[in-house]
Coordinates of C-alpha atoms and ligand atoms in Angstrom, one line a residue:
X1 CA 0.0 0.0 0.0
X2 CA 1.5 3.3 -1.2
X3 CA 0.4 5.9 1.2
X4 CA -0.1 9.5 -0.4
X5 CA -1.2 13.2 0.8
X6 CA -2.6 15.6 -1.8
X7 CA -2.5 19.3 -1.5
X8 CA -5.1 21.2 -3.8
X9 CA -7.4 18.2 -4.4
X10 CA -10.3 19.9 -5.6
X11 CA -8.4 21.2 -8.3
X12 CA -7.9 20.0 -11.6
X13 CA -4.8 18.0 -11.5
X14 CA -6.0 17.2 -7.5
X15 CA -9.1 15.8 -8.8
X16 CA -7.6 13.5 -11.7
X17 CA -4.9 12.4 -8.9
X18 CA -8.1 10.9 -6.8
X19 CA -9.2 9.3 -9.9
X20 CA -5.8 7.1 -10.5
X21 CA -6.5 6.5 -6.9
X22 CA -9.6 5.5 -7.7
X23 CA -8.0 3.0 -10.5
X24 CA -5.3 1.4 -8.0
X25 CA -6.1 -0.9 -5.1
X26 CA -2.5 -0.5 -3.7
X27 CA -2.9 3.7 -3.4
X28 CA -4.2 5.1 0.0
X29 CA -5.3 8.6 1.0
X30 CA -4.2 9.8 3.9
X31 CA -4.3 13.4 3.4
X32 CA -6.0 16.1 1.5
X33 CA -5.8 20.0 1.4
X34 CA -7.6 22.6 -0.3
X35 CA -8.5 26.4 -0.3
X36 CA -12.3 26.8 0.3
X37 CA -14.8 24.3 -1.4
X38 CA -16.7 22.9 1.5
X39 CA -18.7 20.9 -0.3
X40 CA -16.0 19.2 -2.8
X41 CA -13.7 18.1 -0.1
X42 CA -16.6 16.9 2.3
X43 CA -17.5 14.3 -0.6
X44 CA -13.9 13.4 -1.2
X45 CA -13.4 12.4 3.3
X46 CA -16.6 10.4 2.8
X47 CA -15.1 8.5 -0.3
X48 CA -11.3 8.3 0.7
X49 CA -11.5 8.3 4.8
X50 CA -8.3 10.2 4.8
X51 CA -6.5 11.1 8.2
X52 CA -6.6 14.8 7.9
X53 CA -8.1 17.6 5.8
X54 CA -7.1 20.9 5.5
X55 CA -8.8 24.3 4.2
X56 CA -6.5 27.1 3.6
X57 CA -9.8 29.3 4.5
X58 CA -10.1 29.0 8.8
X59 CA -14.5 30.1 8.0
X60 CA -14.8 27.4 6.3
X61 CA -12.4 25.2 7.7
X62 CA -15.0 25.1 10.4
X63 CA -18.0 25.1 8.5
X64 CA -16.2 21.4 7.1
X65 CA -15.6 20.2 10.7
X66 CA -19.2 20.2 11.4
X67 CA -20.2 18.2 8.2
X68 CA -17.6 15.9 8.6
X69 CA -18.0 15.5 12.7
X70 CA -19.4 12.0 12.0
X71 CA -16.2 10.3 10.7
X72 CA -12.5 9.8 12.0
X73 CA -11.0 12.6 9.7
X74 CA -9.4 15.4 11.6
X75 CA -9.7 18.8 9.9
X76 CA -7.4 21.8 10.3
X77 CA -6.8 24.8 8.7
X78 CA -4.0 27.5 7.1
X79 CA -0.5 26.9 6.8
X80 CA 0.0 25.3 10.0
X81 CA -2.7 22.2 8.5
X82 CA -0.3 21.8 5.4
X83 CA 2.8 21.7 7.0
X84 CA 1.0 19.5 9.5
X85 CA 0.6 17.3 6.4
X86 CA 3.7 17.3 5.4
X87 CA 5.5 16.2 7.9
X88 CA 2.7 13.2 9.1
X89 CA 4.6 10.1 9.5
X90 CA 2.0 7.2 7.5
X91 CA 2.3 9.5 4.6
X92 CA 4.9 8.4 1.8
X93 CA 4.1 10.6 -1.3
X94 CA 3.4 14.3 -1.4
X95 CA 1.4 15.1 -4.5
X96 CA 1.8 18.8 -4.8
X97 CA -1.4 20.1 -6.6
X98 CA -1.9 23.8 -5.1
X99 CA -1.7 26.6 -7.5
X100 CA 1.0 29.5 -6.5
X101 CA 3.4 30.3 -4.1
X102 CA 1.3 29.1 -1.2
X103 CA 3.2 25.7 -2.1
X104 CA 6.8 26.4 -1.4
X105 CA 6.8 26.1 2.5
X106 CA 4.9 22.7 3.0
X107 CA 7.1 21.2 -0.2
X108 CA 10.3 22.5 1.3
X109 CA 9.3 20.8 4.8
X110 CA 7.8 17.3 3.1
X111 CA 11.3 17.1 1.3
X112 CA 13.0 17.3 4.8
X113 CA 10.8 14.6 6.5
X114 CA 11.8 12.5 3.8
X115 CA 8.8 12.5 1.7
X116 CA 8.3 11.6 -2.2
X117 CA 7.3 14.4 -3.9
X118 CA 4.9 14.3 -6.8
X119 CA 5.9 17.9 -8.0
X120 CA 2.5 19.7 -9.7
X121 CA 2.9 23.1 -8.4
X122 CA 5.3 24.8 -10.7
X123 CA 6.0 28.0 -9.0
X124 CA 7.5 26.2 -6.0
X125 CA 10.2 25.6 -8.4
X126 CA 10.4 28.4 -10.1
X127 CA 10.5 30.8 -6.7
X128 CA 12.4 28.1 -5.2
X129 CA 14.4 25.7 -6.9
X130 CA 17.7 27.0 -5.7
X131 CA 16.8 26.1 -2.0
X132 CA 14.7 22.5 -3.2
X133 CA 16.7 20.7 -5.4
X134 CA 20.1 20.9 -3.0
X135 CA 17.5 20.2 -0.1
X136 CA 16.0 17.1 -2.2
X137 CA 20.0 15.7 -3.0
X138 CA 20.3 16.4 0.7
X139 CA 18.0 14.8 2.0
X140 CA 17.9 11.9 -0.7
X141 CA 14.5 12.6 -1.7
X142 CA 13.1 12.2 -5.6
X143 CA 11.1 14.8 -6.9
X144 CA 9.0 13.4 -9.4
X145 CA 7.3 15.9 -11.7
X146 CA 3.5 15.5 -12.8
X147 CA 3.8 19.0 -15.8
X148 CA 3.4 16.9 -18.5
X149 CA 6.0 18.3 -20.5
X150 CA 8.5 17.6 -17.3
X151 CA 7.4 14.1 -17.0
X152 CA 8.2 13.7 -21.0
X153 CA 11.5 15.0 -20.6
X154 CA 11.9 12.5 -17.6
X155 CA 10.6 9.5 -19.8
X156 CA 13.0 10.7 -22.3
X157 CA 16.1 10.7 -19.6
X158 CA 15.0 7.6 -18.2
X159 CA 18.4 4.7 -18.9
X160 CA 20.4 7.7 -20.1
X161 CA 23.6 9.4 -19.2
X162 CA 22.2 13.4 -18.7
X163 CA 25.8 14.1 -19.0
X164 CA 25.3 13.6 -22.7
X165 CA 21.6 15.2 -23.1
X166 CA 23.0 18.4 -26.1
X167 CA 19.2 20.2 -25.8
X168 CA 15.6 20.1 -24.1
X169 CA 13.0 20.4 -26.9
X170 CA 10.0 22.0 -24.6
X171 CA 6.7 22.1 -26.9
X172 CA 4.2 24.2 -26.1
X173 CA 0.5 24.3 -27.5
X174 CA 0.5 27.7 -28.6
X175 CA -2.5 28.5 -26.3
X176 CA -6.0 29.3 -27.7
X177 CA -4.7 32.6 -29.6
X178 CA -1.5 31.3 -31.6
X179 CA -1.0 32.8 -34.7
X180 CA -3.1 36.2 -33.5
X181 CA -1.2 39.8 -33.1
X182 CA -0.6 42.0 -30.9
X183 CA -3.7 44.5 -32.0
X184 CA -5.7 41.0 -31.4
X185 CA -4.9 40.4 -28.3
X186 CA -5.9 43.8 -27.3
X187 CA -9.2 42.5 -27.6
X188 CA -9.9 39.4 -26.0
X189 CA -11.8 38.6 -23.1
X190 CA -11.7 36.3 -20.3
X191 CA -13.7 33.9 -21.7
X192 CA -11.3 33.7 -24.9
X193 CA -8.6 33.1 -22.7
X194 CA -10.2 30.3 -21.2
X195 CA -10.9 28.4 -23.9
X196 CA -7.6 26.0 -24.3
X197 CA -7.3 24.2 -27.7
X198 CA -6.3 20.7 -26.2
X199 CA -6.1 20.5 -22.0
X200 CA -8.7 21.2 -19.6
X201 CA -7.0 22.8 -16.6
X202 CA -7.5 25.2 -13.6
X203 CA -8.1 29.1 -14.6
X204 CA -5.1 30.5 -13.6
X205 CA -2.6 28.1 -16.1
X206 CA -5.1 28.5 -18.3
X207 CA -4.2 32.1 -18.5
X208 CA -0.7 31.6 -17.9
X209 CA -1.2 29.0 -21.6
X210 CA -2.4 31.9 -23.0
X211 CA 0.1 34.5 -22.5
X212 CA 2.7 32.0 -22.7
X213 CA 3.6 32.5 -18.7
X214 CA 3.5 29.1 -19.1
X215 CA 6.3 28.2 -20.9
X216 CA 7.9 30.4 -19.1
X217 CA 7.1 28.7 -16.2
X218 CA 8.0 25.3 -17.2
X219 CA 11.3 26.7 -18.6
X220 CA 12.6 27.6 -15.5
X221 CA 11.1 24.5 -14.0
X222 CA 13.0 22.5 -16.0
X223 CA 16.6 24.3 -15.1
X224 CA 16.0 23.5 -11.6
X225 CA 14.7 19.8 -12.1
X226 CA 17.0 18.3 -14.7
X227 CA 19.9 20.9 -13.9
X228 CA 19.8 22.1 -17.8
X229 CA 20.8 26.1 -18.5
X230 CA 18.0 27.9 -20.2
X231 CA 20.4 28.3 -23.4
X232 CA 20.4 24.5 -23.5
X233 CA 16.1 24.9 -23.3
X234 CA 14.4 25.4 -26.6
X235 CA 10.7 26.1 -27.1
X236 CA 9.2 24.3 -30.1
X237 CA 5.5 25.3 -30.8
X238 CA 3.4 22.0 -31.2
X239 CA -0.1 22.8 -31.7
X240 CA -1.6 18.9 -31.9
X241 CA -0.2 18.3 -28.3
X242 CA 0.9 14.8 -28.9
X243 CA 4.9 15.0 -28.1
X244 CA 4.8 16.2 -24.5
X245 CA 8.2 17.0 -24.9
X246 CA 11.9 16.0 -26.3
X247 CA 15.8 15.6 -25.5
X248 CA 18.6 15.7 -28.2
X249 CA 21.7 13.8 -27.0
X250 CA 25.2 14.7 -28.3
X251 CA 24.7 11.9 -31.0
X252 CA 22.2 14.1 -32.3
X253 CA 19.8 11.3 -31.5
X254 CA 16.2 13.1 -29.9
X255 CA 13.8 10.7 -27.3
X256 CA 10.4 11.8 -27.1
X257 CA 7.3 10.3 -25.4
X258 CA 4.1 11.0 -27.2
X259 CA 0.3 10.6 -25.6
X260 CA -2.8 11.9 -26.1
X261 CA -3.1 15.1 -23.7
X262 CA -4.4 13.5 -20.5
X263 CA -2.7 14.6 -17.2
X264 CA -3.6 11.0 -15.8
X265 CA -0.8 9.7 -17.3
X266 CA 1.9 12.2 -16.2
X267 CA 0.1 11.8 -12.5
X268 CA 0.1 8.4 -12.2
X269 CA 3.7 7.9 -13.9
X270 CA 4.7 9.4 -10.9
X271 CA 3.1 7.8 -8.4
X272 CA 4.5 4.4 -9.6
X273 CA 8.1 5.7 -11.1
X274 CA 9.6 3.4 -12.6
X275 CA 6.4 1.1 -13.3
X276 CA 3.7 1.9 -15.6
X277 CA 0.6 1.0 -15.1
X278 CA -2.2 0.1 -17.2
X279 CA -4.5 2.9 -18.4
X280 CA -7.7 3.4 -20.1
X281 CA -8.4 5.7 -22.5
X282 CA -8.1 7.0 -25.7
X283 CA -4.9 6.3 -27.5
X284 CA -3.1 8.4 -30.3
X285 CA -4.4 7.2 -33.6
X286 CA -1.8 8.5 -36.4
X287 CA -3.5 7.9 -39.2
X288 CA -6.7 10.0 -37.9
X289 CA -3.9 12.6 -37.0
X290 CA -2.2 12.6 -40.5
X291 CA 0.5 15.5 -39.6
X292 CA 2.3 16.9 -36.5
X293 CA 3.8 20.8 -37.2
X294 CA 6.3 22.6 -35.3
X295 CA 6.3 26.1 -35.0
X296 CA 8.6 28.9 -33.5
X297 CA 7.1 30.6 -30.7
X298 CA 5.9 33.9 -31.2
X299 CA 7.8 35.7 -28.4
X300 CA 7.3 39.8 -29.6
X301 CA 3.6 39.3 -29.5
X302 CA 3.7 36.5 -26.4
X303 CA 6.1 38.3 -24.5
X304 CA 5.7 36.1 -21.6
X305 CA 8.2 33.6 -22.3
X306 CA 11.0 36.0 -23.3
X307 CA 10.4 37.5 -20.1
X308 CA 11.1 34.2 -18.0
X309 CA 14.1 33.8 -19.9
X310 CA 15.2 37.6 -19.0
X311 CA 14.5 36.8 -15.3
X312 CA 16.4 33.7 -15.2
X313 CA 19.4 35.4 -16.8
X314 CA 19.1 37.9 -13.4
X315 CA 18.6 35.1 -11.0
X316 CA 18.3 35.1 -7.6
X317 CA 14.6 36.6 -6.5
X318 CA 13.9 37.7 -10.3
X319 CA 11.9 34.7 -11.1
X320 CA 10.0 35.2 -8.1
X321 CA 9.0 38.9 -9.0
X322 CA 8.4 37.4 -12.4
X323 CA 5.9 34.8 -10.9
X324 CA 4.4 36.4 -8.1
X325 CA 3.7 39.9 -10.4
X326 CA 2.0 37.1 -12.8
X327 CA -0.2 35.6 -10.3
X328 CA -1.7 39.1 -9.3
X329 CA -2.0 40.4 -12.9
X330 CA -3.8 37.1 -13.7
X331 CA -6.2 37.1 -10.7
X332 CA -7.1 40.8 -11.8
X333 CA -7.7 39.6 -15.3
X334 CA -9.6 36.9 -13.8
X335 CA -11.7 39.5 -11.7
X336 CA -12.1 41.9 -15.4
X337 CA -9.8 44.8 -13.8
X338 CA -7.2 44.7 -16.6
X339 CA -6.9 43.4 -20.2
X340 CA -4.8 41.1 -21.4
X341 CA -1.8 42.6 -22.5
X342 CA -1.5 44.4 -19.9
X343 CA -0.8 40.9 -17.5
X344 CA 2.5 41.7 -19.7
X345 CA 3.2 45.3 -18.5
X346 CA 2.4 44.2 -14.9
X347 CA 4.9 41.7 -14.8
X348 CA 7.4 43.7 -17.1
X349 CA 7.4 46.9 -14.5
X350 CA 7.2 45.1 -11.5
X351 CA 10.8 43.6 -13.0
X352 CA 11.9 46.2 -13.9
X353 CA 11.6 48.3 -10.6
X354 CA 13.1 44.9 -8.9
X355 CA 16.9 45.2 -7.4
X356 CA 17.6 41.2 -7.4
X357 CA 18.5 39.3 -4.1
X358 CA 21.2 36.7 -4.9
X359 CA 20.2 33.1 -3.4
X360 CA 17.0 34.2 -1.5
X361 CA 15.7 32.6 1.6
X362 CA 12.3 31.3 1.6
X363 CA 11.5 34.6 3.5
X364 CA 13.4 36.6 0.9
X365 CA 11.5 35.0 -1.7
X366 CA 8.1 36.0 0.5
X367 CA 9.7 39.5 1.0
X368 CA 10.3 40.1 -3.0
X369 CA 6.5 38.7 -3.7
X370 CA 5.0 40.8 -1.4
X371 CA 6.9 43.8 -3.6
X372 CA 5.7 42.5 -6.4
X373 CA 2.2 42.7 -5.3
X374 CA 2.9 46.0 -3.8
X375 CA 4.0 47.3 -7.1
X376 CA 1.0 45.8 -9.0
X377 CA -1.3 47.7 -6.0
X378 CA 0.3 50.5 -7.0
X379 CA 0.3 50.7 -11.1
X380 CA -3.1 48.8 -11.6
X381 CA -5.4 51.1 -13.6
Ligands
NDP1 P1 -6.8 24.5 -9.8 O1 -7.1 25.9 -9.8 O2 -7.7 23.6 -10.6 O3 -6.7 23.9 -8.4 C1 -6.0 24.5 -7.3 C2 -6.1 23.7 -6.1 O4 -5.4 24.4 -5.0 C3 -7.6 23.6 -5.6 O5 -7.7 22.4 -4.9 C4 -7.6 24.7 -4.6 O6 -8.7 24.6 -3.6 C5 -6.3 24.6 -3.9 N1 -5.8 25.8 -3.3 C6 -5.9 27.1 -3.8 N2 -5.4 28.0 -2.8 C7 -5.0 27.2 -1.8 C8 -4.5 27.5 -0.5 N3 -4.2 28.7 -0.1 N4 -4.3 26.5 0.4 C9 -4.6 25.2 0.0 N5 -5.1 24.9 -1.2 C10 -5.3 25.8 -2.0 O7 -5.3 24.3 -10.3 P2 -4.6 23.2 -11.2 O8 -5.0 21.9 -10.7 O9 -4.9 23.5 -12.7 O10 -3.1 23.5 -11.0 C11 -2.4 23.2 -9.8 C12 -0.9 23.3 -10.0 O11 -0.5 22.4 -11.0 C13 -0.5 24.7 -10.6 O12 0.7 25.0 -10.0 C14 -0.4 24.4 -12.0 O13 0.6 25.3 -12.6 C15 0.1 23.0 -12.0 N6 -0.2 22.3 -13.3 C16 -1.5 22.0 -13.6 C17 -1.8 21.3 -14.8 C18 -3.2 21.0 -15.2 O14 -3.4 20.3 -16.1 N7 -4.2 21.5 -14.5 C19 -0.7 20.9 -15.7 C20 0.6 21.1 -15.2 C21 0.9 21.8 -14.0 P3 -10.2 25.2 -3.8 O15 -10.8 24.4 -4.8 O16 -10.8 25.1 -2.5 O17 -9.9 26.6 -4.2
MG2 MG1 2.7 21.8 -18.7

């Protein structure tokens, strides 16, 4: 019995992680975490029993404790509840499925109980990768990534020397408005934005897909999880979504694993690392596909990926700043209080007016994303 805890599991990659739960005997729940929804994460103690639940939310933290005062699951509340998670001893596997910053503190303590990480939650990386990944060596602990992109390049590594890996071929859908202008993009609403081509995922990647954030994202992501400089990174638009990802060895030789876009696979990859396990679902027909294309990404209009790659070239609490100034701008857009381009001059200024800390401490990091929100505060129209 593999024993797992799942932060954000009303969410969309939360969700699909309780369903390859749901498909293996040998997984138990002891854990769960969420923000607010009441109601979802009631349903999901009465199906998995798990030990303890947490809402971020203390209101309705409470409101859950009375619902659920008829079974054996403890609930708590904030930070202190997901750090209480990470650290509980019958849990194994940490599935990290919150979206933002909010997930860097519990990961960083699950890592030093000794805990398997099942790594969703991209910007605990991105903020943090500098103080994880030596933690993780340290501590002997394997991050296993659940991005699908991630997971491809790890499929891709899996038997090989990394010594010898030449380049990381990241694709990238292209997002619901590849191909569109600048003057275009001036004109979309949240609802375009929402409307991904191929994967159905929470709001706020959804965004971050369409402005190309994303990438950016999973760019830096991937420096800090296969040790790869950005230079070394390349961005190849793939608008079918069937290669998750690529890596060309110095033979010139490329490994790629291809799949229908389906996060189950990526999750439940690493839950089971190095098994696979069987899977239903649809499979990639190549004759109904006819033709994969490759594009180069747009970065003047989709300035969202150059701009990861500018903060990674500054280091330190950059990519933070680059992150955090993101996640406002988004929520705003989210809320209808800015357009869509200007998610890009939020981020851009906030960088701009940023003097980087080298090698930031986790309260460093918190101190440069409180700026960053600060500055938003302050230039939002
Ligand atoms: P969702 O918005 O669908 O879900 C977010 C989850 O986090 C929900 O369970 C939410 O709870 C919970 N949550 C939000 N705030 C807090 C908080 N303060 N404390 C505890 N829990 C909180 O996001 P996704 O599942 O789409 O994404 C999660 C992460 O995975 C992100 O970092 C994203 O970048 C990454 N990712 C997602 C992919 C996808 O396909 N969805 C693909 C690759 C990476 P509540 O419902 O109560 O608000
Ligand atoms: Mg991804």
């Amino acid at each position: 019995m593999k024993k797992i805890g799942i932060l954000g599991s009303t969410g969309s990659i939360g969700t699909q992680t309780l369903e390859i739960v749901r498909g293996n005997q040998d997984l138990q729940v002891v854990a769960l975490a969420a923000g607010s929804n009441v109601s979802m994460l009631e349903e999901q103690i009465r199906e998995f029993s798990p030990k303890i639940a947490v809402l971020w939310d203390e209101k309705a933290a409470g409101e859950l404790q009375v619902r659920v005062a008829d079974t054996d699951t403890k609930v708590r509340w904030g930070m202190e509840g997901l750090l209480e998670i990470a650290v509980m001893e019958e849990m194994e596997v940490l599935v990290t499925a919150v979206v933002g910053m909010i997930g860097i503190r519990p990961t960083i303590a699950a890592i030093e109980a000794g805990k398997t990480i099942a790594l969703a939650n991209k910007e605990t990386l991105v903020t943090a990768g500098h103080i994880i990944m030596p933690l993780a060596a340290k501590k002997n602990v394997s991050i296993f990534p659940v991005d699908s992109e991630h997971s491809a390049i790890f499929q891709s590594m899996h038997g090989e020397n990394r010594e010898r890996v030449s380049k990381i071929l990241l694709t990238a859908s292209g997002g619901p408005f590849r191909g569109r202008t600048r003057e275009d993009l001036s004109k979309v609403t949240v609802e375009d934005a929402l409307n991904h081509p191929n994967w159905a995922m929470g709001k706020k990647i959804t965004v971050d897909s369409a402005t190309l954030v994303n990438k950016g994202l999973e760019v830096i992501e991937a420096k800090w999880l296969f040790g790869v400089e950005p230079e070394k990174i390349q961005v190849v638009v793939h608008p079918q979504s069937i290669i998750h990802s690529m890596v060309e060895y110095v033979d010139g030789g490329i490994m790629a694993q291809l799949g229908m876009p389906d996060m189950k696979l990526p999750i439940q990859y690493a839950l089971f690392y190095p098994d696979r396990r069987p899977m239903e679902g649809k499979r990639v027909d190549f004759f109904a596909l006819s033709s994969l294309t490759f594009e180069r990404p747009d970065t003047e209009t989709f300035k969202g990926l150059q701009m990861a790659y500018d903060a990674i070239r500054e280091g330190g609490s950059m990519p933070t700043v680059y992150n955090a100034a993101n996640e406002r701008a988004v929520a705003l857009f989210l809320n209808r209080e800015i357009s869509f381009l200007e998610i890009y001059d939020l981020i851009q200024g906030a960088m701009e007016g940023h003097k980087v800390v080298p090698n930031p401490s986790v309260d460093e990091i918190l101190n440069a994303e409180a700026e960053a929100y600060e500055y938003i505060n302050a230039h939002r129209k």
